[in-house]
Tab-separated table of C-alpha atoms in Angstrom:
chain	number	residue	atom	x	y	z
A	1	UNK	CA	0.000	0.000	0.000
A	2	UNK	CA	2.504	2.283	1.070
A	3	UNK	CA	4.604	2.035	-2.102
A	4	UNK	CA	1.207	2.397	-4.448
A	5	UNK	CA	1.116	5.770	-2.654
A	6	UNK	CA	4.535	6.645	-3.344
A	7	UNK	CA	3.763	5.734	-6.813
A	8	UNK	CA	1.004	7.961	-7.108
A	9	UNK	CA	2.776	10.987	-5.142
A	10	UNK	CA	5.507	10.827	-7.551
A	11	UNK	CA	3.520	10.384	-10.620
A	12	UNK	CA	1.132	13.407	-9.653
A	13	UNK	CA	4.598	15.181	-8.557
A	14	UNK	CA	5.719	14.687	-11.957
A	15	UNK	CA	2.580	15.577	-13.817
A	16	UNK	CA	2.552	19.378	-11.208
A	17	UNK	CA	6.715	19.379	-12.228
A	18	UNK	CA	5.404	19.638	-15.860
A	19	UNK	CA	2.229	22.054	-15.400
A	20	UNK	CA	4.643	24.132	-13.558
A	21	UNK	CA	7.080	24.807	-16.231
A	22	UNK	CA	4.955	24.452	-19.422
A	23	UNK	CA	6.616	27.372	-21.162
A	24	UNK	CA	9.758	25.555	-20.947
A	25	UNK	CA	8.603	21.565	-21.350
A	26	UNK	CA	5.516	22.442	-23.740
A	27	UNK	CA	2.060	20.510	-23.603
A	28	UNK	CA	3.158	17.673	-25.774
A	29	UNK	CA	5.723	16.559	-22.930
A	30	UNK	CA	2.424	16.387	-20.936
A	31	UNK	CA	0.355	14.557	-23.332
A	32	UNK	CA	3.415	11.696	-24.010
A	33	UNK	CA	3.635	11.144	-20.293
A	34	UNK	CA	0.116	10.641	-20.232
A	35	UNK	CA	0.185	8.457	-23.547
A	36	UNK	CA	2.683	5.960	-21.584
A	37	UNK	CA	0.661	6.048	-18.719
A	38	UNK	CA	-2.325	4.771	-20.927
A	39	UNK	CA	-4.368	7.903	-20.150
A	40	UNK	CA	-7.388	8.756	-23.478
A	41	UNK	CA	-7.435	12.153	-24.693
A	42	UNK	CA	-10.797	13.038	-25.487
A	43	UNK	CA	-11.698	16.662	-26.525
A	44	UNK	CA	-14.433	19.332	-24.942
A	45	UNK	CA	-15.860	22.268	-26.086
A	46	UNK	CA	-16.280	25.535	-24.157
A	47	UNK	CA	-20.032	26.724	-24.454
A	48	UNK	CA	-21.022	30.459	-25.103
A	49	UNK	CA	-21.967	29.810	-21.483
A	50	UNK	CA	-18.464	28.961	-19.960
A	51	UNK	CA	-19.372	24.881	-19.900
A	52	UNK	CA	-17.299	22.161	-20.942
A	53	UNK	CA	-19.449	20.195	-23.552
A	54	UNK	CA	-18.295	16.718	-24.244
A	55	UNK	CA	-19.077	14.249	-26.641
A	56	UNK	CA	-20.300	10.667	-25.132
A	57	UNK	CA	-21.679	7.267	-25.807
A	58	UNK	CA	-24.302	5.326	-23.446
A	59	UNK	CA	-25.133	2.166	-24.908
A	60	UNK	CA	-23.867	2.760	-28.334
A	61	UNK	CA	-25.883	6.186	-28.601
A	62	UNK	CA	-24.263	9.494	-28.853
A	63	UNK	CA	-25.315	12.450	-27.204
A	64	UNK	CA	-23.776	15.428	-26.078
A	65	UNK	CA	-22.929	16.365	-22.198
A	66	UNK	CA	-22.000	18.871	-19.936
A	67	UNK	CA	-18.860	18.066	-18.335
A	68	UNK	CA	-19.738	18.967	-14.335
A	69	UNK	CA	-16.627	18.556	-11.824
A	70	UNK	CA	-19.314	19.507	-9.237
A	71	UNK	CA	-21.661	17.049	-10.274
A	72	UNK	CA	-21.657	13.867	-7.901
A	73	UNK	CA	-23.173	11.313	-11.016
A	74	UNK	CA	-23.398	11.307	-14.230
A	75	UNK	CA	-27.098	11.667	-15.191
A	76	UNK	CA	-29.145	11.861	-18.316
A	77	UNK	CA	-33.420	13.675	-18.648
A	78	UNK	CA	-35.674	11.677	-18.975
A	79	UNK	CA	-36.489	12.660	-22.427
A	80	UNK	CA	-33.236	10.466	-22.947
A	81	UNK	CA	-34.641	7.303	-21.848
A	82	UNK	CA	-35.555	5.723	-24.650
A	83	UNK	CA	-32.345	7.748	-26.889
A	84	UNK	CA	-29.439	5.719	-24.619
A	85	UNK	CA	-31.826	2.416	-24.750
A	86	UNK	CA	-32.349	2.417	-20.564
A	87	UNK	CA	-33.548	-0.056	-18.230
A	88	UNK	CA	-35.122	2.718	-15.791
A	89	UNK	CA	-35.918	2.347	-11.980
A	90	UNK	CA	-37.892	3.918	-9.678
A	91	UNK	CA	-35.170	5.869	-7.269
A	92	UNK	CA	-35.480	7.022	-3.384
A	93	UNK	CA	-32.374	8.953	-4.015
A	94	UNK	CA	-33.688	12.853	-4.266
A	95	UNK	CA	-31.384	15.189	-6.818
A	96	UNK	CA	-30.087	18.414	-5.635
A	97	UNK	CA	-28.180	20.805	-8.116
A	98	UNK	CA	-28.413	24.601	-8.817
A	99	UNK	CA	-31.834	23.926	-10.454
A	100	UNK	CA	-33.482	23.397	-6.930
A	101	UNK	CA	-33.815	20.326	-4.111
A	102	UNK	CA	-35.797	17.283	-3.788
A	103	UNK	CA	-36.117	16.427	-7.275
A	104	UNK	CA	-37.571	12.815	-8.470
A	105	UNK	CA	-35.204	10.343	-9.593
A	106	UNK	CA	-34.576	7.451	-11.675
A	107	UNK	CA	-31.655	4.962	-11.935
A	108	UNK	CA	-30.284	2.817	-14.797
A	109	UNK	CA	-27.603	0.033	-14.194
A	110	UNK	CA	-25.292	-2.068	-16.128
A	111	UNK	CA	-25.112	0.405	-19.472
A	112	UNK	CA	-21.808	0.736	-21.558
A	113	UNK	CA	-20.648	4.335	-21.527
A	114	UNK	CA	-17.708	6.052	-23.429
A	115	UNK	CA	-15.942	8.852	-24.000
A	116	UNK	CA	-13.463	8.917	-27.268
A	117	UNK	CA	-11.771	5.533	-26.603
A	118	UNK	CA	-12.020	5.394	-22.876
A	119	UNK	CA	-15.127	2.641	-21.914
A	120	UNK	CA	-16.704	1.802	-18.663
A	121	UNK	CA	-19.358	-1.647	-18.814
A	122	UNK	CA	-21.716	-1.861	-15.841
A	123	UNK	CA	-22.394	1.678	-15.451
A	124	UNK	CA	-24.640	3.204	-13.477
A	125	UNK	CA	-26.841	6.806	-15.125
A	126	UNK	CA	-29.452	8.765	-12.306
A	127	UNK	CA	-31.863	9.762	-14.451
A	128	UNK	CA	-33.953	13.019	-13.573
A	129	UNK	CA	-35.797	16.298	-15.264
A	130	UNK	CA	-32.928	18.436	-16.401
A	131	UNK	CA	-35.209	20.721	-18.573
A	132	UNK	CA	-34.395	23.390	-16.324
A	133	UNK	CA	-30.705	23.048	-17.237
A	134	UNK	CA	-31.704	22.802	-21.181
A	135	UNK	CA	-34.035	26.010	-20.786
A	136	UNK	CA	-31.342	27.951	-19.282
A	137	UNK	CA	-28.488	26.849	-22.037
A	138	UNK	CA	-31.632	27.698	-24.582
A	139	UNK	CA	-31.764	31.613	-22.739
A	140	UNK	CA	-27.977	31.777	-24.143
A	141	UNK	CA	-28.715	30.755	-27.499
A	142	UNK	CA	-26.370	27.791	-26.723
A	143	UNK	CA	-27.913	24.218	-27.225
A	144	UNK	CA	-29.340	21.359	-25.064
A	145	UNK	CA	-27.300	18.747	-23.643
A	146	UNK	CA	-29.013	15.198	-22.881
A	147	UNK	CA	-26.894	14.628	-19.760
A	148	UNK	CA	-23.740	15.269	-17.699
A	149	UNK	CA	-21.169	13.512	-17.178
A	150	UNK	CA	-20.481	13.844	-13.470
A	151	UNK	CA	-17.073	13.237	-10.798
A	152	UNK	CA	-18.435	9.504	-10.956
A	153	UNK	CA	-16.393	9.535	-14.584
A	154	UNK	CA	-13.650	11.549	-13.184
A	155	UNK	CA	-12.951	9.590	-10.234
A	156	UNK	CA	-13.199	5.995	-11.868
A	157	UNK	CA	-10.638	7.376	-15.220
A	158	UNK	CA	-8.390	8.925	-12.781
A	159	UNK	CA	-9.303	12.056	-14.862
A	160	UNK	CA	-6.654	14.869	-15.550
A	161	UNK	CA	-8.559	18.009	-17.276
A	162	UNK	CA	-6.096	20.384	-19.255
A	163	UNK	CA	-8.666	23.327	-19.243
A	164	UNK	CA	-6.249	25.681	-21.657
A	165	UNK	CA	-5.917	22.890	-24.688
A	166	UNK	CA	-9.162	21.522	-23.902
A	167	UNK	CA	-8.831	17.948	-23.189
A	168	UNK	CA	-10.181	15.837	-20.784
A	169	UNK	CA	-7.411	12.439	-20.085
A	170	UNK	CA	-8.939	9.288	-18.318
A	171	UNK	CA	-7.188	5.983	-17.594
């Protein structure tokens, strides 16, 4: 345990060493040590509204996401249901986000999910009414997103988001 630790101090101490002097390493040292460290590089978009809009599979289906550090899950409206091909099941689990509290939720298990090349099988998707969301992207001009893709991603790929070149890594 204590040398997996070690491992990952000096890898993130390595990846901070680069970040630190990018003017003098450049970004492609960063992407190569993530290449051997069999991190994906898959691209996001910055919305008119300051989002990060990714592109991502559930099932086979594409759709288009909001990229959400600050979101616990990834989720999907239920107008998406039927688009990503879920099993969907009643929920006791209540959403909370900036479009209010206490929101009804639904839960699909075991679904394929991908982002570029990087796959996850058995995954889990809260499903709940994210027209609130879509109406306020709408009020920007910007267009609707059929889910987010939450820290549940993040934390399971290990993620590494290089906000000025716009790529999001996961292992």
């Amino acid at each position: 345990m204590q040398l997996y630790l070690l491992h990952i101090i000096s890898f993130l101490g390595l990846i901070a060493l680069f970040l630190s002097f990018n003017q003098y390493v450049g970004m492609e040292n960063l992407h190569e040590i993530l290449k051997i460290e069999k991190y994906k590089k898959i691209k996001f978009k910055i919305t008119k509204t300051q989002h990060l809009l990714i592109k991502a599979k559930i099932n086979g289906y594409s759709g288009n996401f909001i990229l959400d550090t600050g979101a616990s899950n990834t989720c999907v409206g239920f107008e998406s249901i039927e688009r990503f091909e879920l099993a969907a099941k009643n929920s006791k689990t209540k959403a909370s986000g900036a479009g209010g509290t206490g929101m009804a939720t639904q839960i699909s298990s075991q679904n394929k999910l991908q982002l570029g090349s990087w796959k996850s099988k058995d995954f889990s998707i809260v499903i709940f009414d994210l027209s609130h969301v879509n109406e306020a992207l709408e009020s920007y001009k910007a267009k609707p997103v059929h889910g987010i893709i939450g820290a549940d991603v993040l934390l399971q790929g290990k993620a590494i988001i290089d906000y000025f070149n716009h790529y999001l890594y996961l292992k």
